[in-house]
């Protein structure tokens, strides 16, 4: 018999009974899911459902997390994970008054400081700029770039240090359909050439069709953890959006053993 436990874990993320409290409110309710390695998993759900909170828990910046949360074989937030995860927050985190290359050089120095690392940093910066196809714009001020190009600068920052897991919080928000398509193509290229794992949030359901797997969320709960195809088949829907609405309605239906209020 093969001993599978001897090989590296095939899951980039494993959550069990994952619960998060923000302020006094529970915003994630005992979630169980896994994110497979080397694939693009979409985290979809309406505004306020808990996508950013879940991502923050995975990258280790969220307080009041309980349950099990394992990331690349370590507990979430473990110091060794820092360079293995690239994270792009929902708010833009690059500087308008620096060029693309200066931005990258700044973040590379934060990630990998010291004079001895200067050559390696320069290599990483040049590679990350090439990865997002911005070589010809490397010396342009970020403030003078288009929305799609700015998104790619943020992505380049996350790619510094060649992380195994990329956590991207709504990277395509505000972009036109052509730019969104190009950015998704770029995610696929990076996933297939590097074997990197992507967890990408969106509240635009048509982006779901571009993912290998989906986590569908609503009100801090998971409605589904499946492939887009399986979701459509299971719900008899033509699109993931329809499937999502179907699952919302299903979740609303009273359970057979639920006690109901007697009419007055
Ligand atoms: N600092 C906070 N204190 C208390 N509650 C918070 C705090 N930050 C967020 N929340 C609540 O936690 C819930 C989840 O928020 P979160 O930002 O994770 O949602 P989201 O799915 O990322 O939404 P969006 O699509 O708008 O980015 C929301 O109901 C929000 O009101
Ligand atoms: Mg969010």
CSV table of C-alpha atoms and ligand atoms in Angstrom, one decimal:
chain,number,residue,atom,x,y,z
A,1,UNK,CA,0.0,0.0,0.0
A,2,UNK,CA,1.2,3.5,-0.7
A,3,UNK,CA,1.8,5.7,2.2
A,4,UNK,CA,0.2,9.0,1.2
A,5,UNK,CA,1.1,10.8,4.4
A,6,UNK,CA,4.8,10.7,3.4
A,7,UNK,CA,4.2,12.9,0.4
A,8,UNK,CA,3.6,16.7,0.8
A,9,UNK,CA,0.0,17.6,1.7
A,10,UNK,CA,-2.1,18.1,-1.4
A,11,UNK,CA,-4.1,20.8,0.4
A,12,UNK,CA,-2.9,24.3,0.7
A,13,UNK,CA,-5.5,25.1,3.3
A,14,UNK,CA,-7.5,22.9,5.6
A,15,UNK,CA,-10.1,24.4,7.9
A,16,UNK,CA,-12.1,22.6,10.5
A,17,UNK,CA,-14.7,24.3,12.7
A,18,UNK,CA,-13.2,27.6,11.8
A,19,UNK,CA,-14.9,30.4,13.7
A,20,UNK,CA,-14.1,34.1,13.8
A,21,UNK,CA,-15.6,36.8,16.1
A,22,UNK,CA,-15.2,40.4,15.1
A,23,UNK,CA,-16.2,42.9,17.8
A,24,UNK,CA,-18.9,41.0,19.6
A,25,UNK,CA,-20.4,39.3,16.5
A,26,UNK,CA,-19.6,35.9,15.1
A,27,UNK,CA,-18.8,36.5,11.4
A,28,UNK,CA,-17.6,33.1,10.4
A,29,UNK,CA,-19.6,30.1,11.7
A,30,UNK,CA,-17.7,26.8,12.1
A,31,UNK,CA,-16.5,26.4,8.5
A,32,UNK,CA,-15.0,23.2,7.2
A,33,UNK,CA,-13.3,23.2,3.9
A,34,UNK,CA,-10.0,22.6,2.0
A,35,UNK,CA,-8.2,24.4,-0.7
A,36,UNK,CA,-6.3,22.1,-3.1
A,37,UNK,CA,-2.8,22.9,-4.1
A,38,UNK,CA,-1.9,24.1,-7.6
A,39,UNK,CA,-5.5,25.2,-8.4
A,40,UNK,CA,-7.5,28.4,-8.5
A,41,UNK,CA,-10.2,28.4,-5.9
A,42,UNK,CA,-12.8,31.2,-6.0
A,43,UNK,CA,-14.3,32.6,-2.8
A,44,UNK,CA,-17.6,34.0,-3.7
A,45,UNK,CA,-20.4,35.6,-1.9
A,46,UNK,CA,-22.2,38.9,-1.4
A,47,UNK,CA,-20.7,42.0,0.3
A,48,UNK,CA,-20.3,41.5,4.1
A,49,UNK,CA,-20.5,37.6,4.0
A,50,UNK,CA,-17.0,37.3,5.4
A,51,UNK,CA,-14.7,36.8,2.5
A,52,UNK,CA,-12.0,39.2,3.6
A,53,UNK,CA,-12.3,37.9,7.2
A,54,UNK,CA,-11.6,34.4,6.0
A,55,UNK,CA,-8.7,35.5,3.9
A,56,UNK,CA,-7.2,37.4,6.9
A,57,UNK,CA,-7.5,34.3,9.0
A,58,UNK,CA,-5.7,32.3,6.4
A,59,UNK,CA,-2.8,34.8,6.1
A,60,UNK,CA,-2.7,35.1,9.9
A,61,UNK,CA,-3.7,38.7,10.4
A,62,UNK,CA,-7.2,38.1,11.9
A,63,UNK,CA,-7.8,38.1,15.7
A,64,UNK,CA,-10.2,35.8,17.5
A,65,UNK,CA,-9.9,32.8,15.2
A,66,UNK,CA,-10.9,29.4,16.7
A,67,UNK,CA,-11.0,25.9,15.3
A,68,UNK,CA,-8.3,24.3,13.1
A,69,UNK,CA,-6.7,26.3,10.3
A,70,UNK,CA,-3.7,24.7,8.6
A,71,UNK,CA,-2.0,26.6,5.8
A,72,UNK,CA,0.8,24.8,3.7
A,73,UNK,CA,1.1,22.3,6.5
A,74,UNK,CA,1.5,24.8,9.3
A,75,UNK,CA,-0.9,26.5,11.7
A,76,UNK,CA,-2.1,29.8,10.1
A,77,UNK,CA,0.0,32.7,11.1
A,78,UNK,CA,3.1,30.6,11.7
A,79,UNK,CA,6.3,32.7,11.1
A,80,UNK,CA,7.7,30.4,8.4
A,81,UNK,CA,4.6,31.0,6.3
A,82,UNK,CA,5.4,34.7,5.8
A,83,UNK,CA,7.5,34.3,2.7
A,84,UNK,CA,5.4,31.4,1.4
A,85,UNK,CA,2.2,33.4,1.0
A,86,UNK,CA,1.5,36.4,-1.2
A,87,UNK,CA,-1.4,38.5,-0.1
A,88,UNK,CA,-3.1,41.4,-1.9
A,89,UNK,CA,-5.6,43.2,0.3
A,90,UNK,CA,-8.8,44.8,-0.9
A,91,UNK,CA,-7.5,48.3,-0.4
A,92,UNK,CA,-4.8,49.3,-2.9
A,93,UNK,CA,-1.4,49.0,-1.2
A,94,UNK,CA,1.0,50.4,-3.8
A,95,UNK,CA,2.3,53.9,-3.9
A,96,UNK,CA,1.1,56.3,-6.6
A,97,UNK,CA,4.2,58.5,-6.4
A,98,UNK,CA,6.7,55.7,-7.0
A,99,UNK,CA,7.4,53.9,-10.3
A,100,UNK,CA,6.5,50.3,-10.8
A,101,UNK,CA,10.1,49.3,-10.2
A,102,UNK,CA,10.5,51.5,-7.1
A,103,UNK,CA,7.3,50.1,-5.6
A,104,UNK,CA,8.6,46.5,-6.1
A,105,UNK,CA,12.1,47.4,-4.8
A,106,UNK,CA,10.5,48.9,-1.7
A,107,UNK,CA,8.4,45.8,-0.9
A,108,UNK,CA,11.3,43.5,-1.8
A,109,UNK,CA,13.5,45.3,0.7
A,110,UNK,CA,10.8,44.8,3.4
A,111,UNK,CA,10.5,41.1,2.5
A,112,UNK,CA,14.2,40.4,2.1
A,113,UNK,CA,16.3,43.1,3.8
A,114,UNK,CA,20.1,43.5,4.0
A,115,UNK,CA,22.8,44.6,1.7
A,116,UNK,CA,23.8,41.0,1.0
A,117,UNK,CA,20.4,40.3,-0.6
A,118,UNK,CA,20.6,43.2,-3.1
A,119,UNK,CA,21.3,41.2,-6.2
A,120,UNK,CA,18.6,38.6,-5.3
A,121,UNK,CA,16.1,41.4,-4.7
A,122,UNK,CA,16.8,43.0,-8.0
A,123,UNK,CA,16.3,39.7,-9.8
A,124,UNK,CA,13.1,39.1,-7.9
A,125,UNK,CA,11.8,42.5,-8.8
A,126,UNK,CA,12.6,42.1,-12.5
A,127,UNK,CA,11.0,38.7,-12.6
A,128,UNK,CA,7.8,39.8,-10.8
A,129,UNK,CA,7.4,42.8,-13.2
A,130,UNK,CA,7.9,40.4,-16.2
A,131,UNK,CA,5.4,37.9,-14.6
A,132,UNK,CA,2.6,40.5,-14.7
A,133,UNK,CA,3.7,41.8,-18.2
A,134,UNK,CA,4.6,45.3,-17.1
A,135,UNK,CA,8.3,45.3,-18.2
A,136,UNK,CA,7.6,48.1,-20.7
A,137,UNK,CA,6.0,50.2,-18.0
A,138,UNK,CA,8.5,49.5,-15.2
A,139,UNK,CA,9.7,53.1,-15.0
A,140,UNK,CA,6.2,54.7,-15.1
A,141,UNK,CA,4.7,56.2,-12.0
A,142,UNK,CA,2.0,53.9,-10.6
A,143,UNK,CA,-0.3,57.0,-10.4
A,144,UNK,CA,-0.1,57.3,-14.2
A,145,UNK,CA,-1.2,53.7,-14.9
A,146,UNK,CA,-4.6,52.3,-15.8
A,147,UNK,CA,-6.7,50.4,-13.3
A,148,UNK,CA,-5.8,47.1,-14.8
A,149,UNK,CA,-2.1,47.9,-14.8
A,150,UNK,CA,-2.3,49.1,-11.1
A,151,UNK,CA,-3.9,45.7,-10.2
A,152,UNK,CA,-1.0,44.0,-11.9
A,153,UNK,CA,1.5,46.0,-9.8
A,154,UNK,CA,-0.3,44.8,-6.6
A,155,UNK,CA,-0.1,41.3,-8.0
A,156,UNK,CA,3.6,41.7,-8.8
A,157,UNK,CA,4.2,42.7,-5.1
A,158,UNK,CA,2.4,39.5,-4.0
A,159,UNK,CA,4.6,37.5,-6.4
A,160,UNK,CA,7.9,38.7,-5.0
A,161,UNK,CA,9.6,35.8,-3.3
A,162,UNK,CA,7.7,33.3,-5.5
A,163,UNK,CA,5.0,32.3,-2.9
A,164,UNK,CA,3.3,28.9,-3.0
A,165,UNK,CA,0.0,30.4,-2.1
A,166,UNK,CA,-1.5,33.6,-3.4
A,167,UNK,CA,-4.5,35.1,-1.5
A,168,UNK,CA,-6.1,37.9,-3.6
A,169,UNK,CA,-8.9,39.9,-2.2
A,170,UNK,CA,-11.2,41.1,-5.0
A,171,UNK,CA,-8.3,41.7,-7.4
A,172,UNK,CA,-10.6,42.5,-10.4
A,173,UNK,CA,-13.0,44.9,-8.7
A,174,UNK,CA,-13.7,48.0,-10.8
A,175,UNK,CA,-12.0,46.6,-13.9
A,176,UNK,CA,-13.7,46.4,-17.3
A,177,UNK,CA,-14.5,43.0,-18.8
A,178,UNK,CA,-11.5,42.9,-21.0
A,179,UNK,CA,-9.1,43.7,-18.2
A,180,UNK,CA,-10.8,41.2,-15.9
A,181,UNK,CA,-10.4,38.5,-18.6
A,182,UNK,CA,-6.7,39.3,-19.0
A,183,UNK,CA,-6.1,39.3,-15.3
A,184,UNK,CA,-7.8,35.9,-15.0
A,185,UNK,CA,-5.7,34.5,-17.8
A,186,UNK,CA,-2.6,35.7,-16.0
A,187,UNK,CA,-3.7,33.9,-12.8
A,188,UNK,CA,-4.1,30.7,-14.8
A,189,UNK,CA,-0.7,31.1,-16.4
A,190,UNK,CA,1.0,31.6,-13.0
A,191,UNK,CA,-0.9,28.7,-11.5
A,192,UNK,CA,0.0,26.3,-14.3
A,193,UNK,CA,3.6,27.4,-14.9
A,194,UNK,CA,4.6,27.8,-11.2
A,195,UNK,CA,2.2,25.3,-9.6
A,196,UNK,CA,1.1,28.1,-7.4
A,197,UNK,CA,-2.2,27.9,-5.5
A,198,UNK,CA,-4.7,30.8,-5.8
A,199,UNK,CA,-7.5,31.8,-3.4
A,200,UNK,CA,-9.3,34.7,-5.1
A,201,UNK,CA,-12.4,36.5,-3.7
A,202,UNK,CA,-15.0,38.1,-5.8
A,203,UNK,CA,-18.7,39.0,-5.5
A,204,UNK,CA,-19.0,38.9,-9.3
A,205,UNK,CA,-20.5,35.5,-10.0
A,206,UNK,CA,-19.4,35.3,-13.6
A,207,UNK,CA,-15.8,35.1,-12.4
A,208,UNK,CA,-16.8,31.8,-10.7
A,209,UNK,CA,-16.7,30.1,-14.1
A,210,UNK,CA,-13.0,30.9,-14.4
A,211,UNK,CA,-12.1,28.9,-11.2
A,212,UNK,CA,-11.2,25.3,-10.8
A,213,UNK,CA,-13.1,25.2,-7.5
A,214,UNK,CA,-15.5,27.4,-5.6
A,215,UNK,CA,-16.3,28.2,-2.0
A,216,UNK,CA,-19.7,29.9,-2.0
A,217,UNK,CA,-20.4,31.9,1.1
A,218,UNK,CA,-23.3,33.7,2.6
A,219,UNK,CA,-23.7,35.3,6.1
A,220,UNK,CA,-20.5,33.7,7.4
A,221,UNK,CA,-21.5,30.2,6.3
A,222,UNK,CA,-20.4,28.0,3.4
A,223,UNK,CA,-23.1,27.1,1.0
A,224,UNK,CA,-20.9,25.0,-1.3
A,225,UNK,CA,-17.4,23.7,-1.7
A,226,UNK,CA,-17.3,22.2,-5.2
A,227,UNK,CA,-16.3,22.6,-8.9
A,228,UNK,CA,-18.4,25.0,-11.0
A,229,UNK,CA,-19.5,22.0,-13.2
A,230,UNK,CA,-20.6,19.9,-10.2
A,231,UNK,CA,-22.4,22.8,-8.7
A,232,UNK,CA,-24.4,23.5,-11.9
A,233,UNK,CA,-25.2,19.8,-12.3
A,234,UNK,CA,-26.2,19.3,-8.7
A,235,UNK,CA,-28.6,22.3,-8.7
A,236,UNK,CA,-29.8,21.9,-12.3
A,237,UNK,CA,-28.7,25.5,-13.0
A,238,UNK,CA,-27.1,26.9,-16.1
A,239,UNK,CA,-24.8,29.4,-14.4
A,240,UNK,CA,-23.0,29.5,-11.1
A,241,UNK,CA,-25.1,32.6,-10.2
A,242,UNK,CA,-28.3,30.6,-10.7
A,243,UNK,CA,-26.8,27.7,-8.6
A,244,UNK,CA,-25.9,30.1,-5.9
A,245,UNK,CA,-29.4,31.5,-5.7
A,246,UNK,CA,-30.8,28.0,-5.7
A,247,UNK,CA,-28.6,27.1,-2.7
A,248,UNK,CA,-29.7,30.3,-0.9
A,249,UNK,CA,-33.3,29.3,-1.3
A,250,UNK,CA,-32.6,25.8,-0.2
A,251,UNK,CA,-30.8,27.0,2.9
A,252,UNK,CA,-33.8,29.1,3.8
A,253,UNK,CA,-36.2,26.2,3.7
A,254,UNK,CA,-37.1,25.0,7.2
A,255,UNK,CA,-35.4,21.7,8.2
A,256,UNK,CA,-37.9,18.9,8.9
A,257,UNK,CA,-37.0,18.7,12.5
A,258,UNK,CA,-36.8,22.4,13.2
A,259,UNK,CA,-39.3,23.7,15.8
A,260,UNK,CA,-41.5,26.3,14.4
A,261,UNK,CA,-43.5,29.0,16.1
A,262,UNK,CA,-47.2,28.2,16.2
A,263,UNK,CA,-49.3,30.8,14.5
A,264,UNK,CA,-50.9,33.1,17.0
B,1,LIG,N1,-13.8,45.6,12.7
B,1,LIG,C1,-14.9,45.0,12.7
B,1,LIG,N2,-15.7,44.9,13.8
B,1,LIG,C2,-16.9,44.2,13.7
B,1,LIG,N3,-17.4,43.7,12.6
B,1,LIG,C3,-16.7,43.8,11.5
B,1,LIG,C4,-15.4,44.4,11.4
B,1,LIG,N4,-15.0,44.3,10.2
B,1,LIG,C5,-15.9,43.6,9.5
B,1,LIG,N5,-17.0,43.3,10.3
B,1,LIG,C6,-18.2,42.6,9.9
B,1,LIG,O1,-17.8,41.3,9.5
B,1,LIG,C7,-18.6,40.8,8.4
B,1,LIG,C8,-17.7,40.2,7.3
B,1,LIG,O2,-16.9,41.3,6.8
B,1,LIG,P1,-15.9,41.0,5.6
B,1,LIG,O3,-15.1,42.3,5.4
B,1,LIG,O4,-15.1,39.8,5.9
B,1,LIG,O5,-16.9,40.8,4.4
B,1,LIG,P2,-16.6,40.6,2.8
B,1,LIG,O6,-17.3,39.4,2.4
B,1,LIG,O7,-15.2,40.7,2.6
B,1,LIG,O8,-17.4,41.9,2.2
B,1,LIG,P3,-17.0,42.8,0.9
B,1,LIG,O9,-17.4,42.0,-0.3
B,1,LIG,O10,-17.9,44.0,1.0
B,1,LIG,O11,-15.5,43.1,0.9
B,1,LIG,C9,-19.4,42.0,8.0
B,1,LIG,O12,-20.7,41.7,8.4
B,1,LIG,C10,-18.8,43.2,8.6
B,1,LIG,O13,-19.8,44.1,9.0
B,2,LIG,MG1,-14.0,42.0,1.5
